[in-house]
Short mmCIF file of C-alpha atoms and ligand atoms in Angstrom, two decimals:
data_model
loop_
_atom_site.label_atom_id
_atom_site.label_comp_id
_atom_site.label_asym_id
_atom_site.label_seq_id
_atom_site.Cartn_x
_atom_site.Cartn_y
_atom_site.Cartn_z
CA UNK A 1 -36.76 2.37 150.23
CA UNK A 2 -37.11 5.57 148.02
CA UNK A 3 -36.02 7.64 150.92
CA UNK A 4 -32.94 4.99 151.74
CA UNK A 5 -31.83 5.77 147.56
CA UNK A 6 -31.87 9.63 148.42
CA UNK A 7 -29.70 9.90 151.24
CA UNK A 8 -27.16 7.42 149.79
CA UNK A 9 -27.09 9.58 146.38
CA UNK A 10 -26.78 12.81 148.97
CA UNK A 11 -23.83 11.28 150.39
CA UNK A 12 -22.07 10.23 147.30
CA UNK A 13 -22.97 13.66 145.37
CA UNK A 14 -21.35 16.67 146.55
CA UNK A 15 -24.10 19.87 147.50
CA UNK A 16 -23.24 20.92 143.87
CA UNK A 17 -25.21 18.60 142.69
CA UNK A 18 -28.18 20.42 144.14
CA UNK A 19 -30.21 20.33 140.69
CA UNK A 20 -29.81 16.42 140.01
CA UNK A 21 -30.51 15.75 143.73
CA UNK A 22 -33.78 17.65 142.87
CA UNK A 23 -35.08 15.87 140.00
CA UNK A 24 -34.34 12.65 141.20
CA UNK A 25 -36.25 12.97 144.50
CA UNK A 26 -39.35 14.74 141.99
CA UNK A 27 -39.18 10.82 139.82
CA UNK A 28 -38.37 8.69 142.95
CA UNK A 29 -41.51 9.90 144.99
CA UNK A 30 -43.44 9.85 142.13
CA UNK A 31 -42.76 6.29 141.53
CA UNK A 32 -44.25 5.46 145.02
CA UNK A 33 -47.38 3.60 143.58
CA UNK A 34 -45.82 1.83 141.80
CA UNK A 35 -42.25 0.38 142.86
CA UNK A 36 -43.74 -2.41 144.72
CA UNK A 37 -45.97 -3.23 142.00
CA UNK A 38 -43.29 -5.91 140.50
CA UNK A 39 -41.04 -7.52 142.91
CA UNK A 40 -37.91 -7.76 139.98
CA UNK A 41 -37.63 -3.85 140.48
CA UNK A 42 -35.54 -4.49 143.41
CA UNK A 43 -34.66 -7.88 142.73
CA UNK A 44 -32.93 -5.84 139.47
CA UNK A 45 -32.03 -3.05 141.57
CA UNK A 46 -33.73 -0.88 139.34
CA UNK A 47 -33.85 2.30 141.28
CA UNK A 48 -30.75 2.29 141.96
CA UNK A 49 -29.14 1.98 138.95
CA UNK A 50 -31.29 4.23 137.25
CA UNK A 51 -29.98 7.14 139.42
CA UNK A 52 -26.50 6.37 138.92
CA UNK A 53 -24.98 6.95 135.14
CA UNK A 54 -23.40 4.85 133.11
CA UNK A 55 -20.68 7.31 132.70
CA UNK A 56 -19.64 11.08 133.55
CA UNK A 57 -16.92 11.86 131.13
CA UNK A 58 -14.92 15.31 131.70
CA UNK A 59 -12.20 16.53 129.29
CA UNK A 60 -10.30 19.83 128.90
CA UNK A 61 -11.06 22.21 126.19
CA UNK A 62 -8.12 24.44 124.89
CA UNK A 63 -9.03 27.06 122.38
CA UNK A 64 -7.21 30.25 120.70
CA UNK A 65 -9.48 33.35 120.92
CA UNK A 66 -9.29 36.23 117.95
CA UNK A 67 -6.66 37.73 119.78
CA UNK A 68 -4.29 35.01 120.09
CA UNK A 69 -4.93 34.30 123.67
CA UNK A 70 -5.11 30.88 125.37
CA UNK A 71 -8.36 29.41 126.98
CA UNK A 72 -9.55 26.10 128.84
CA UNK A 73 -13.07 25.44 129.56
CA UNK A 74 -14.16 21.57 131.19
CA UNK A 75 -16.10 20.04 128.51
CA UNK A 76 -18.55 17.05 129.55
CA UNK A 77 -20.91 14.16 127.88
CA UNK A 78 -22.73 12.36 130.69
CA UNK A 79 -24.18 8.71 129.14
CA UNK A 80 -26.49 8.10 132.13
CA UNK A 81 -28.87 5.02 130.23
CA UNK A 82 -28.52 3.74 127.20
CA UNK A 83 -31.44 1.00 127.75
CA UNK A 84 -34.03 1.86 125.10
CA UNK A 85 -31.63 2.95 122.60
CA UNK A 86 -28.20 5.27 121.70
CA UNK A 87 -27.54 7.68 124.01
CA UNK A 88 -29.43 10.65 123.23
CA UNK A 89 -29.71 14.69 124.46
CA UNK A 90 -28.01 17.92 123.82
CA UNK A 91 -24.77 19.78 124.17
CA UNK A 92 -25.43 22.64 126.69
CA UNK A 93 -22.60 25.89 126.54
CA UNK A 94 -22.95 28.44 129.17
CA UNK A 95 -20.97 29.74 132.07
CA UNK A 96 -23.20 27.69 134.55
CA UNK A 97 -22.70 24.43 132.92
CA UNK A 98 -21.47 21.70 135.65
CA UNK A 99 -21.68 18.10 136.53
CA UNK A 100 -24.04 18.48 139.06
CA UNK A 101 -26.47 20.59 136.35
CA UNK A 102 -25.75 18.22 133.16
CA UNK A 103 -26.51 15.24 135.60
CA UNK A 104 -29.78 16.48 136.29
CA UNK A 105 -30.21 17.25 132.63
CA UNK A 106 -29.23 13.63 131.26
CA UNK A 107 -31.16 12.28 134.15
CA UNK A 108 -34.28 13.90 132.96
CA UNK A 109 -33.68 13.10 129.46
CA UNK A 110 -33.62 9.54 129.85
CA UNK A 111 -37.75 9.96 131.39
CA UNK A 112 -38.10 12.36 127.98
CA UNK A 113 -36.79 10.04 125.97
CA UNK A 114 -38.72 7.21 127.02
CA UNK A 115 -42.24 9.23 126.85
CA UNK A 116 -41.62 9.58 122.97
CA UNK A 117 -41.62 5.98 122.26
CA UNK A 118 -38.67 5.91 120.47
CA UNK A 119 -35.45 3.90 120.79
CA UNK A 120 -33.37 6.64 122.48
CA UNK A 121 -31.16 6.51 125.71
CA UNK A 122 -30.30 9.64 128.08
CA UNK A 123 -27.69 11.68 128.06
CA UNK A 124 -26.42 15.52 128.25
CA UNK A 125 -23.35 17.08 127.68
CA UNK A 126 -21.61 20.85 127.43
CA UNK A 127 -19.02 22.89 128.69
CA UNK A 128 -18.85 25.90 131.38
CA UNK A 129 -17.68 28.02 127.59
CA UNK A 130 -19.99 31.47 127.29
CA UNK A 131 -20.68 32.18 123.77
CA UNK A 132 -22.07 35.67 125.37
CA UNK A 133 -19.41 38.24 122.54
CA UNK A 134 -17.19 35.86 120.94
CA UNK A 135 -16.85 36.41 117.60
CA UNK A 136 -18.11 33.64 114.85
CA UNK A 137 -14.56 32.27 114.52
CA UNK A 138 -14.03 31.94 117.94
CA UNK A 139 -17.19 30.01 118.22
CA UNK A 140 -16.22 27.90 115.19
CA UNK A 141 -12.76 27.29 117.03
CA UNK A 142 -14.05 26.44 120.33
CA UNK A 143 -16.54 23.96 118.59
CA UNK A 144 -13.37 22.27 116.95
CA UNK A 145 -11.55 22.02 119.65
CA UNK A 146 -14.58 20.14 121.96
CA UNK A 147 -14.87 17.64 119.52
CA UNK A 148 -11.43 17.04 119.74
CA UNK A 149 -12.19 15.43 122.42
CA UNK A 150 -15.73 14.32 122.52
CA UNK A 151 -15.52 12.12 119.09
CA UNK A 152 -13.75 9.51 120.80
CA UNK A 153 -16.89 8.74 122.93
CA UNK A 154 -20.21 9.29 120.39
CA UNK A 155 -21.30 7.54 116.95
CA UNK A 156 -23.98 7.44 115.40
CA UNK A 157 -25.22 4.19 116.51
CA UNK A 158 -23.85 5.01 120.36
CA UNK A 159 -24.29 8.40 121.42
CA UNK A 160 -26.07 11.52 119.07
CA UNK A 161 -25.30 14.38 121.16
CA UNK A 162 -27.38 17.95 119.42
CA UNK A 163 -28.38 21.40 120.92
CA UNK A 164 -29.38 23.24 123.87
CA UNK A 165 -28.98 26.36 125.60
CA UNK A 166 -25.67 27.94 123.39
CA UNK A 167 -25.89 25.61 120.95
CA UNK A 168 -28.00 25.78 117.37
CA UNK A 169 -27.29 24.82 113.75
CA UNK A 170 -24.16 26.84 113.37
CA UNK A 171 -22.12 25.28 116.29
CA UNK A 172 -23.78 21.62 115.47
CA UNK A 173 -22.60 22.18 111.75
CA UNK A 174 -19.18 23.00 112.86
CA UNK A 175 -18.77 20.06 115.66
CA UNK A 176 -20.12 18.16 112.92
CA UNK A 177 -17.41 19.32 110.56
CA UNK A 178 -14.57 18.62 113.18
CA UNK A 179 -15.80 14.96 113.97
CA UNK A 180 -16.00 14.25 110.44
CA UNK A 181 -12.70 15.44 109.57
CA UNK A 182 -11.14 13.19 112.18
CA UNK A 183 -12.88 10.35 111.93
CA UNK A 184 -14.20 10.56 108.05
CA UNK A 185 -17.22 8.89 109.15
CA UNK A 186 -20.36 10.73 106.94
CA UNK A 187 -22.99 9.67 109.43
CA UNK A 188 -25.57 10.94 111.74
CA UNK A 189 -23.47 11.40 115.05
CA UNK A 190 -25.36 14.31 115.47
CA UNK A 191 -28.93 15.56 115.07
CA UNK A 192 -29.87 19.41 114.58
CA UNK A 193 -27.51 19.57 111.97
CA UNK A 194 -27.99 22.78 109.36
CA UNK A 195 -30.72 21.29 106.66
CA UNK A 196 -27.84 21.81 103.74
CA UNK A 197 -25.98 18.43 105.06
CA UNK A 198 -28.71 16.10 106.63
CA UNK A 199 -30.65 18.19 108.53
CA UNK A 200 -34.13 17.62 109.26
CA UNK A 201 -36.62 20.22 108.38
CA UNK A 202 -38.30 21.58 111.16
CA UNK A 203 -35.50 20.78 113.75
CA UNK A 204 -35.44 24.15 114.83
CA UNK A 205 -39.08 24.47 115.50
CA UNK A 206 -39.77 21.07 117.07
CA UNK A 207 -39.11 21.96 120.69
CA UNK A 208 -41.63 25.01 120.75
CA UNK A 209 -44.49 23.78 118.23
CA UNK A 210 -44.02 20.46 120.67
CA UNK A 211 -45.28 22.57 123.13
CA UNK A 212 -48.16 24.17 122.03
CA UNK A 213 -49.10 20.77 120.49
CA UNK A 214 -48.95 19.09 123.81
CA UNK A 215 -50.90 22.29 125.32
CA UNK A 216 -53.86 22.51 122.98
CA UNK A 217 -54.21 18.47 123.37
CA UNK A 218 -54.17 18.87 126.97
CA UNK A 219 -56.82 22.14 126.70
CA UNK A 220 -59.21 20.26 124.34
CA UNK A 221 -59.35 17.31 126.58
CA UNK A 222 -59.22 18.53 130.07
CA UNK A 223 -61.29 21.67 129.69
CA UNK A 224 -62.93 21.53 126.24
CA UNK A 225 -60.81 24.88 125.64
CA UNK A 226 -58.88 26.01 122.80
CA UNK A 227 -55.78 28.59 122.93
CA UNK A 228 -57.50 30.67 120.40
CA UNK A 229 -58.01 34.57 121.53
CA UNK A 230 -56.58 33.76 125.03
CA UNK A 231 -53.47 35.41 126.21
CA UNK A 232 -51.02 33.71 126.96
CA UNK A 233 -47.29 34.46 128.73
CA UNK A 234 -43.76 33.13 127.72
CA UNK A 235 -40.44 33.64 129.26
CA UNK A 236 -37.70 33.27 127.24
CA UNK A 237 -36.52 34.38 124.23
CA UNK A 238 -34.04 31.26 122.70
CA UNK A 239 -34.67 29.41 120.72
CA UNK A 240 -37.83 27.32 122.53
CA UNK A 241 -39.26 30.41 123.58
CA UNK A 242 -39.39 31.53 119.49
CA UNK A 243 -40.96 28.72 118.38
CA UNK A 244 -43.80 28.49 121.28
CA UNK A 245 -44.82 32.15 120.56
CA UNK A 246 -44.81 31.54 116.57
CA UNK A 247 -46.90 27.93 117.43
CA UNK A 248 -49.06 30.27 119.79
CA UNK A 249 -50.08 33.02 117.67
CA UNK A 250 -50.50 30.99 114.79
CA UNK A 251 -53.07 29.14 116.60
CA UNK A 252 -54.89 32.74 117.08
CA UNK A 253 -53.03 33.42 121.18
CA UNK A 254 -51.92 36.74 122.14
CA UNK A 255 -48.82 36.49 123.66
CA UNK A 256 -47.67 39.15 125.96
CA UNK A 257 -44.65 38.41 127.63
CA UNK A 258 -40.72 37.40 127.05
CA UNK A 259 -37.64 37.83 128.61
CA UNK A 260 -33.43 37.15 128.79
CA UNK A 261 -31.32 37.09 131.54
CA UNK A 262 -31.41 40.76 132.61
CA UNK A 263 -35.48 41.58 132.03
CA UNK A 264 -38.98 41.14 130.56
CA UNK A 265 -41.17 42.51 128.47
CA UNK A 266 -44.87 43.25 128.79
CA UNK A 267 -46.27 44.11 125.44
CA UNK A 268 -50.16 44.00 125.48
CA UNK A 269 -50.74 44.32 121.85
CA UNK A 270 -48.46 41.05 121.42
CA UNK A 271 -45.27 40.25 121.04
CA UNK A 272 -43.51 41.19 117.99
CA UNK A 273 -42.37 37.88 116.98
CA UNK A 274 -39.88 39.92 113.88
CA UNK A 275 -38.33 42.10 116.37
CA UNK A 276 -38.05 39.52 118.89
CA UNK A 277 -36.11 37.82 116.20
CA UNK A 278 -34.04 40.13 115.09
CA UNK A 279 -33.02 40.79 118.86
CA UNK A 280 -32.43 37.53 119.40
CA UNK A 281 -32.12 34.87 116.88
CA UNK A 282 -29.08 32.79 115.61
CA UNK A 283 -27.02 33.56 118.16
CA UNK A 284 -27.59 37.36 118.35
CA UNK A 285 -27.74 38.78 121.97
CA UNK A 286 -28.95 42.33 122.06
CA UNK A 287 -30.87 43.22 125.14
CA UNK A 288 -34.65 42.84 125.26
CA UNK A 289 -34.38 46.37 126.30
CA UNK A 290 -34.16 47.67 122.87
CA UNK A 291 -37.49 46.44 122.21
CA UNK A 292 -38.87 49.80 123.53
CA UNK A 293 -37.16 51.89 121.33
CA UNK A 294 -39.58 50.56 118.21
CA UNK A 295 -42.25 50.12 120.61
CA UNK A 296 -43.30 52.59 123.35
CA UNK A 297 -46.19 51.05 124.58
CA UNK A 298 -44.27 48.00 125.97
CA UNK A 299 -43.23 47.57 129.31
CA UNK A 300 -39.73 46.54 130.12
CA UNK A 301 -38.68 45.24 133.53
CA UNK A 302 -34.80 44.83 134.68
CA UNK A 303 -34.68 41.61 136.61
CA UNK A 304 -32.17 43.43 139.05
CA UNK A 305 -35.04 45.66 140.02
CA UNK A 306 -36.93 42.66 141.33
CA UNK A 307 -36.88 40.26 144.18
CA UNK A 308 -35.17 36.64 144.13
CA UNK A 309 -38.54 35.17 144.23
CA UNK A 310 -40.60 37.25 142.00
CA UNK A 311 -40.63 37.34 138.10
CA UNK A 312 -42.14 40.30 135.99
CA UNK A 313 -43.42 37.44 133.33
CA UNK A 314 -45.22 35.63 135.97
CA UNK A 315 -47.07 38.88 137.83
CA UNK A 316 -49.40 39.30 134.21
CA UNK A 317 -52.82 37.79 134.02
CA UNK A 318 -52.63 34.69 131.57
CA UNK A 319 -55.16 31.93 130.77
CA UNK A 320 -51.89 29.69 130.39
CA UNK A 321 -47.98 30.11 130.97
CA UNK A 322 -45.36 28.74 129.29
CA UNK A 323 -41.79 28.77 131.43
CA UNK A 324 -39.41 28.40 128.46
CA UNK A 325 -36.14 30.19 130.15
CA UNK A 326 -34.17 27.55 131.85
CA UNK A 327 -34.54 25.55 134.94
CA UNK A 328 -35.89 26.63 138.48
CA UNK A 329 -37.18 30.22 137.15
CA UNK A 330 -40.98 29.77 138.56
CA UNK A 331 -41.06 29.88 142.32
CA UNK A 332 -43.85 29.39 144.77
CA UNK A 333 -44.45 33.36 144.91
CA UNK A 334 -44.96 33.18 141.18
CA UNK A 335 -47.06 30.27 141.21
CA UNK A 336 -49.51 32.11 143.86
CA UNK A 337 -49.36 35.13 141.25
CA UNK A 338 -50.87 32.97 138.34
CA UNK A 339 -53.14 31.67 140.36
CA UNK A 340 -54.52 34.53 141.57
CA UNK A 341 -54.89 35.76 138.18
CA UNK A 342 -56.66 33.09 136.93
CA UNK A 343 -54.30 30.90 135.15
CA UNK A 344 -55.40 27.63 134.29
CA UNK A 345 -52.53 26.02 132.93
CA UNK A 346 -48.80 25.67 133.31
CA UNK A 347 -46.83 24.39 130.29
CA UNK A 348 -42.98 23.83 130.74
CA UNK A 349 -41.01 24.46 127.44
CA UNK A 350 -37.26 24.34 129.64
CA UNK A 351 -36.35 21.20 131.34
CA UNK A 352 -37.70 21.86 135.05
CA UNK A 353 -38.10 25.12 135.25
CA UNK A 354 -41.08 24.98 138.11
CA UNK A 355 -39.90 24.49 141.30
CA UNK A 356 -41.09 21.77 143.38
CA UNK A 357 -43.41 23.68 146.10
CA UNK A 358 -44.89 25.70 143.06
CA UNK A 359 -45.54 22.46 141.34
CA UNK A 360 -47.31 21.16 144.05
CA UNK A 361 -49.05 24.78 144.81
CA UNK A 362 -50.03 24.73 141.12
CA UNK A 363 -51.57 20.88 141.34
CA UNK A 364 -53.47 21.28 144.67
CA UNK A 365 -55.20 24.63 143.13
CA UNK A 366 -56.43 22.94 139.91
CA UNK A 367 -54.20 24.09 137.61
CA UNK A 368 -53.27 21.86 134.67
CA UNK A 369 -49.28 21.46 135.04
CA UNK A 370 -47.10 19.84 132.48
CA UNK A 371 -43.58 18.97 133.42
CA UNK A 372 -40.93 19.68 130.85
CA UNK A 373 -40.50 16.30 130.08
CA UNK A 374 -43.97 15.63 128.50
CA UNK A 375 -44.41 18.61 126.91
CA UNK A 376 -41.05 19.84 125.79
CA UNK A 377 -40.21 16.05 124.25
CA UNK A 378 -40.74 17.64 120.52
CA UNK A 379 -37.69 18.53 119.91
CA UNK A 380 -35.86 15.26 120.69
CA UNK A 381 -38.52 13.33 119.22
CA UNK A 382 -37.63 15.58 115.74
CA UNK A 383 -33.99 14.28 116.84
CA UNK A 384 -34.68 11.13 116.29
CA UNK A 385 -36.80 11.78 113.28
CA UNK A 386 -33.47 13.05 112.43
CA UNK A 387 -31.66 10.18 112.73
CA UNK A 388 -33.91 7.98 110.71
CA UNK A 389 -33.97 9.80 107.85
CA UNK A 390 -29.75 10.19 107.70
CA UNK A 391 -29.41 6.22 108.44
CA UNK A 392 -32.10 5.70 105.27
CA UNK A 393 -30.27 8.48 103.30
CA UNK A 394 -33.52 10.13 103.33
CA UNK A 395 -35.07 13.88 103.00
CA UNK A 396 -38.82 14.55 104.58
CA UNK A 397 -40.84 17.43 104.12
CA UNK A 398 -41.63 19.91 106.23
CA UNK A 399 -45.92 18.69 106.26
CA UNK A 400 -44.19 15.08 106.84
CA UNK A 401 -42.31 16.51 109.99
CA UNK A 402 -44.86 18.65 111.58
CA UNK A 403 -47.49 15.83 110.97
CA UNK A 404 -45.23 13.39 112.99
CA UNK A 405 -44.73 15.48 115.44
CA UNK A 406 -47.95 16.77 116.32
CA UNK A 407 -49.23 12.92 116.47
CA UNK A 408 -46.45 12.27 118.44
CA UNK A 409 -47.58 15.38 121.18
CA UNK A 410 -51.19 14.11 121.50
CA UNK A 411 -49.87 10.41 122.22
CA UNK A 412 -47.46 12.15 124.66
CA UNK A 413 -50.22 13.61 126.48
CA UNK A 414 -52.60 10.66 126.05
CA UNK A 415 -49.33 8.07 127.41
CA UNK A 416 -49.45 10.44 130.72
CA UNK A 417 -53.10 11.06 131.46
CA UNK A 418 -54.14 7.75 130.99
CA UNK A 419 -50.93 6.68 133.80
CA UNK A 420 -51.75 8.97 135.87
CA UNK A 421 -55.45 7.56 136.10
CA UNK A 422 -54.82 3.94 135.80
CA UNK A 423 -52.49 4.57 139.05
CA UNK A 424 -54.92 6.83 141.10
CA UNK A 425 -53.59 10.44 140.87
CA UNK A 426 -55.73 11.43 137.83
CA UNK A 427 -54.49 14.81 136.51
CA UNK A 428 -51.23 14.57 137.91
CA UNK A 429 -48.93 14.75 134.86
CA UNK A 430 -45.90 14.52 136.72
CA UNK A 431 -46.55 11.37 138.35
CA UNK A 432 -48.19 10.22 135.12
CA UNK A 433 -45.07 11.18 133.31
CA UNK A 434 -42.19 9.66 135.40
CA UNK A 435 -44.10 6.37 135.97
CA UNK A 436 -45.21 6.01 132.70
CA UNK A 437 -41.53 6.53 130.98
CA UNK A 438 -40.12 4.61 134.26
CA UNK A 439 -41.72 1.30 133.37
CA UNK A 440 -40.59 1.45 129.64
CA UNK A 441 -37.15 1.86 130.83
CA UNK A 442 -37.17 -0.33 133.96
CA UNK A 443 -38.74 -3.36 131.76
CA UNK A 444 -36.06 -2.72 129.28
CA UNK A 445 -33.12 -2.87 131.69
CA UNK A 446 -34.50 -6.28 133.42
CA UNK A 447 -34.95 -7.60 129.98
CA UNK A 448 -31.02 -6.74 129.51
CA UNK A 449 -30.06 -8.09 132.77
CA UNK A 450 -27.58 -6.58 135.11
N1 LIG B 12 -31.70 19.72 124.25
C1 LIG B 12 -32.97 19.22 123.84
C2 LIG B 12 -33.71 18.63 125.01
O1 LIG B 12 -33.57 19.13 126.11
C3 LIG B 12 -32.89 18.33 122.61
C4 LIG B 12 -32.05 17.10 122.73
C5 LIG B 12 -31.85 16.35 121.42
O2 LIG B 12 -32.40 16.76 120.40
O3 LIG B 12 -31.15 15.35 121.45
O4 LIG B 12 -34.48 17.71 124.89
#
């Protein structure tokens, strides 16, 4: 049957789709033990429908840039299940934003979303717009001009779009702005907001403290290990990456690695999480090869100087790794790296950025792998925190937060290891993960009926 859904989705998605076709086949063979477990999964067509969104919505984006010239980018929200709850996941801008990518994306989201135990549905959006040099008031006028469009399809109560790769606090406060101009509506329509006007604290950190949560839970009960004094490596250097190397070294890890686009850097005294900042934070894009110039002992590596399959982050001896660039970035050459250097775990911060051979290299060696969407839930679960508190007219604190959330991490990992026993592949967190968020959603949809 599973095989049956994954040729008819091939032959209604075009090859661009590559990504979504990806993920799906990942959750659809990892359902295997348990889709003929209840006989009203196909009698609800359950598979089927959960591979197939609700909606794909595509609009044009025209902007004016500083210099009075015309633009148009596609702009896209993709509602793919809005079972548990309102349609829920981040706005994604950069250059290789498509339908086939933002499916995946919402796709995965709704498994996510469902691990958190919260009422939230999946759902992704973006545009193909690159932020990479455009000034702050052509960021501010692009944002405007999106949610031109988008506001006719979100509320508060139906779809809470927030960040992701390209998007932080200062383009959520100015879509926010936009949508509340038009509309007048004063709600929470949108989570990751700037704390000044309904933000939750801690937004910003949720994704990569979520992490190391999840990972030191996962340590303390599979191995009776702690992160403390063990070095550790991160790709990355967004905003996830930030946050999972603060989380880390507060916890006592030395973390050696990050990188961009164009390179890494190897520093084995530890990453200088102030300079890494001031590269890179809010938005600011200077190339991790200026980190040298302050510190001479590092090692930088230009990706171009290294083969398709190979990445400089991945080549350094780690006790655990923490992929928290973007999807497929850890290949099956990688994976054999790690292992050979001892790693014992692999902690996704990114939404899939392990590809599927490595995954399974990875498993049938021992190491501990976490898929994205177990251990990377933090920051939508802070979403949601989010929402609560603007719907009670609310403000928590910061202990509040971080207390929630690192409750919520262990339960995450707890949800999945306890799955992934009851249904015979003990210590496989992926299948742990997609069956145990598939049956929360699947009992959900039969409940609505078709
Ligand atoms: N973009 C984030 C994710 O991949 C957060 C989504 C949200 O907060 O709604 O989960």
């Amino acid at each position: 049957m599973i095989e049956k859904i994954l040729a008819n989705l091939e032959k209604s998605n075009c090859m661009s789709d590559d990504t979504f076709l990806q993920a799906v086949s990942e959750v659809l063979h990892s359902l295997e033990p348990i889709v003929n477990s209840d006989t009203r999964y196909e009698q609800f067509a359950i598979l089927e429908r959960l591979v197939t969104p609700d909606r794909v919505i595509q609009f044009k984006v025209q902007w004016v840039d500083d210099h009075n010239c015309v633009h148009i980018n596609n702009g896209y929200r993709i509602q793919f299940n809005n079972s548990l709850g309102p349609y829920k996941g981040g706005l994604r801008f950069h250059p290789s934003v498509t339908t086939g990518v933002l499916k995946f994306l919402a796709f995965e989201q709704i498994f996510k979303n469902s691990l958190t135990g919260l009422p939230i549905g999946g759902a992704k959006g973006g545009s193909d717009f690159d932020p990479k040099g455009k000034s702050d008031f052509e960021i501010m006028k692009f944002c405007r001009a999106y949610m031109r469009e988008l506001h006719q399809y979100i509320g508060a109560r139906v779809d809470v779009p927030a960040g992701d790769i390209g998007v932080g606090n200062r383009e959520i406060g100015y879509l926010f702005g936009e949508y509340k101009r038009i509309t007048r509506n004063y709600d929470g329509v949108l989570s990751g907001k700037p704390y000044a006007f309904g933000g939750s604290l801690m937004r910003p950190q949720a994704t990569g403290y979520g992490v190391v949560y999840f990972a030191r839970e996962m340590l303390k009960e599979e191995l009776q290990e702690s992160l403390d004094g063990k070095v550790c490596t991160v790709s990355g250097a967004g905003n996830v990456a930030i946050h999972t190397i603060e989380k880390l070294q507060q916890l006592g890890a030395i973390v050696v690695t990050c990188s961009d686009s164009e390179g890494a850097i190897y520093d084995p005294h530890g990453i200088d999480l102030a300079l890494l900042r001031h590269l890179k934070d809010e938005g600011k894009r200077i190339s991790l090869a200026e980190y040298k110039n302050s510190h001479a002992h590092a090692l930088y590596t230009q990706k171009s100087d290294y083969p398709k399959e190979a990445h400089a982050v991945w080549e350094i001896p780690c006790f655990a790794a923490f992929p928290c660039a973007t999807q497929n970035e850890l290949t099956l050459n990688d994976a054999q790296k790690l292992i050979e250097n001892g790693c014992v775990a692999v902690v996704e911060g990114a939404n899939m950025p392990t590809f599927p051979d490595a995954i399974e290299l990875l498993q049938r060696e021992g190491v501990l792998f976490s898929p994205g969407k177990a251990s990377n839930a933090g920051g939508v679960a802070v979403s949601e925190f989010e929402m609560s508190q603007n719907a009670s007219m609310e403000k928590w604190d910061f202990d509040k937060v971080d207390r929630k959330l690192d409750e919520l991490m262990r339960q995450i990992y707890k949800r999945v290891a306890l799955t992934a026993k009851e249904y015979g592949c003990e210590r496989n967190f992926v299948d742990g993960a997609n069956i145990a968020a598939f049956k929360r959603v699947a009992e959900a949809m039969i409940l609505e009926g078709v």
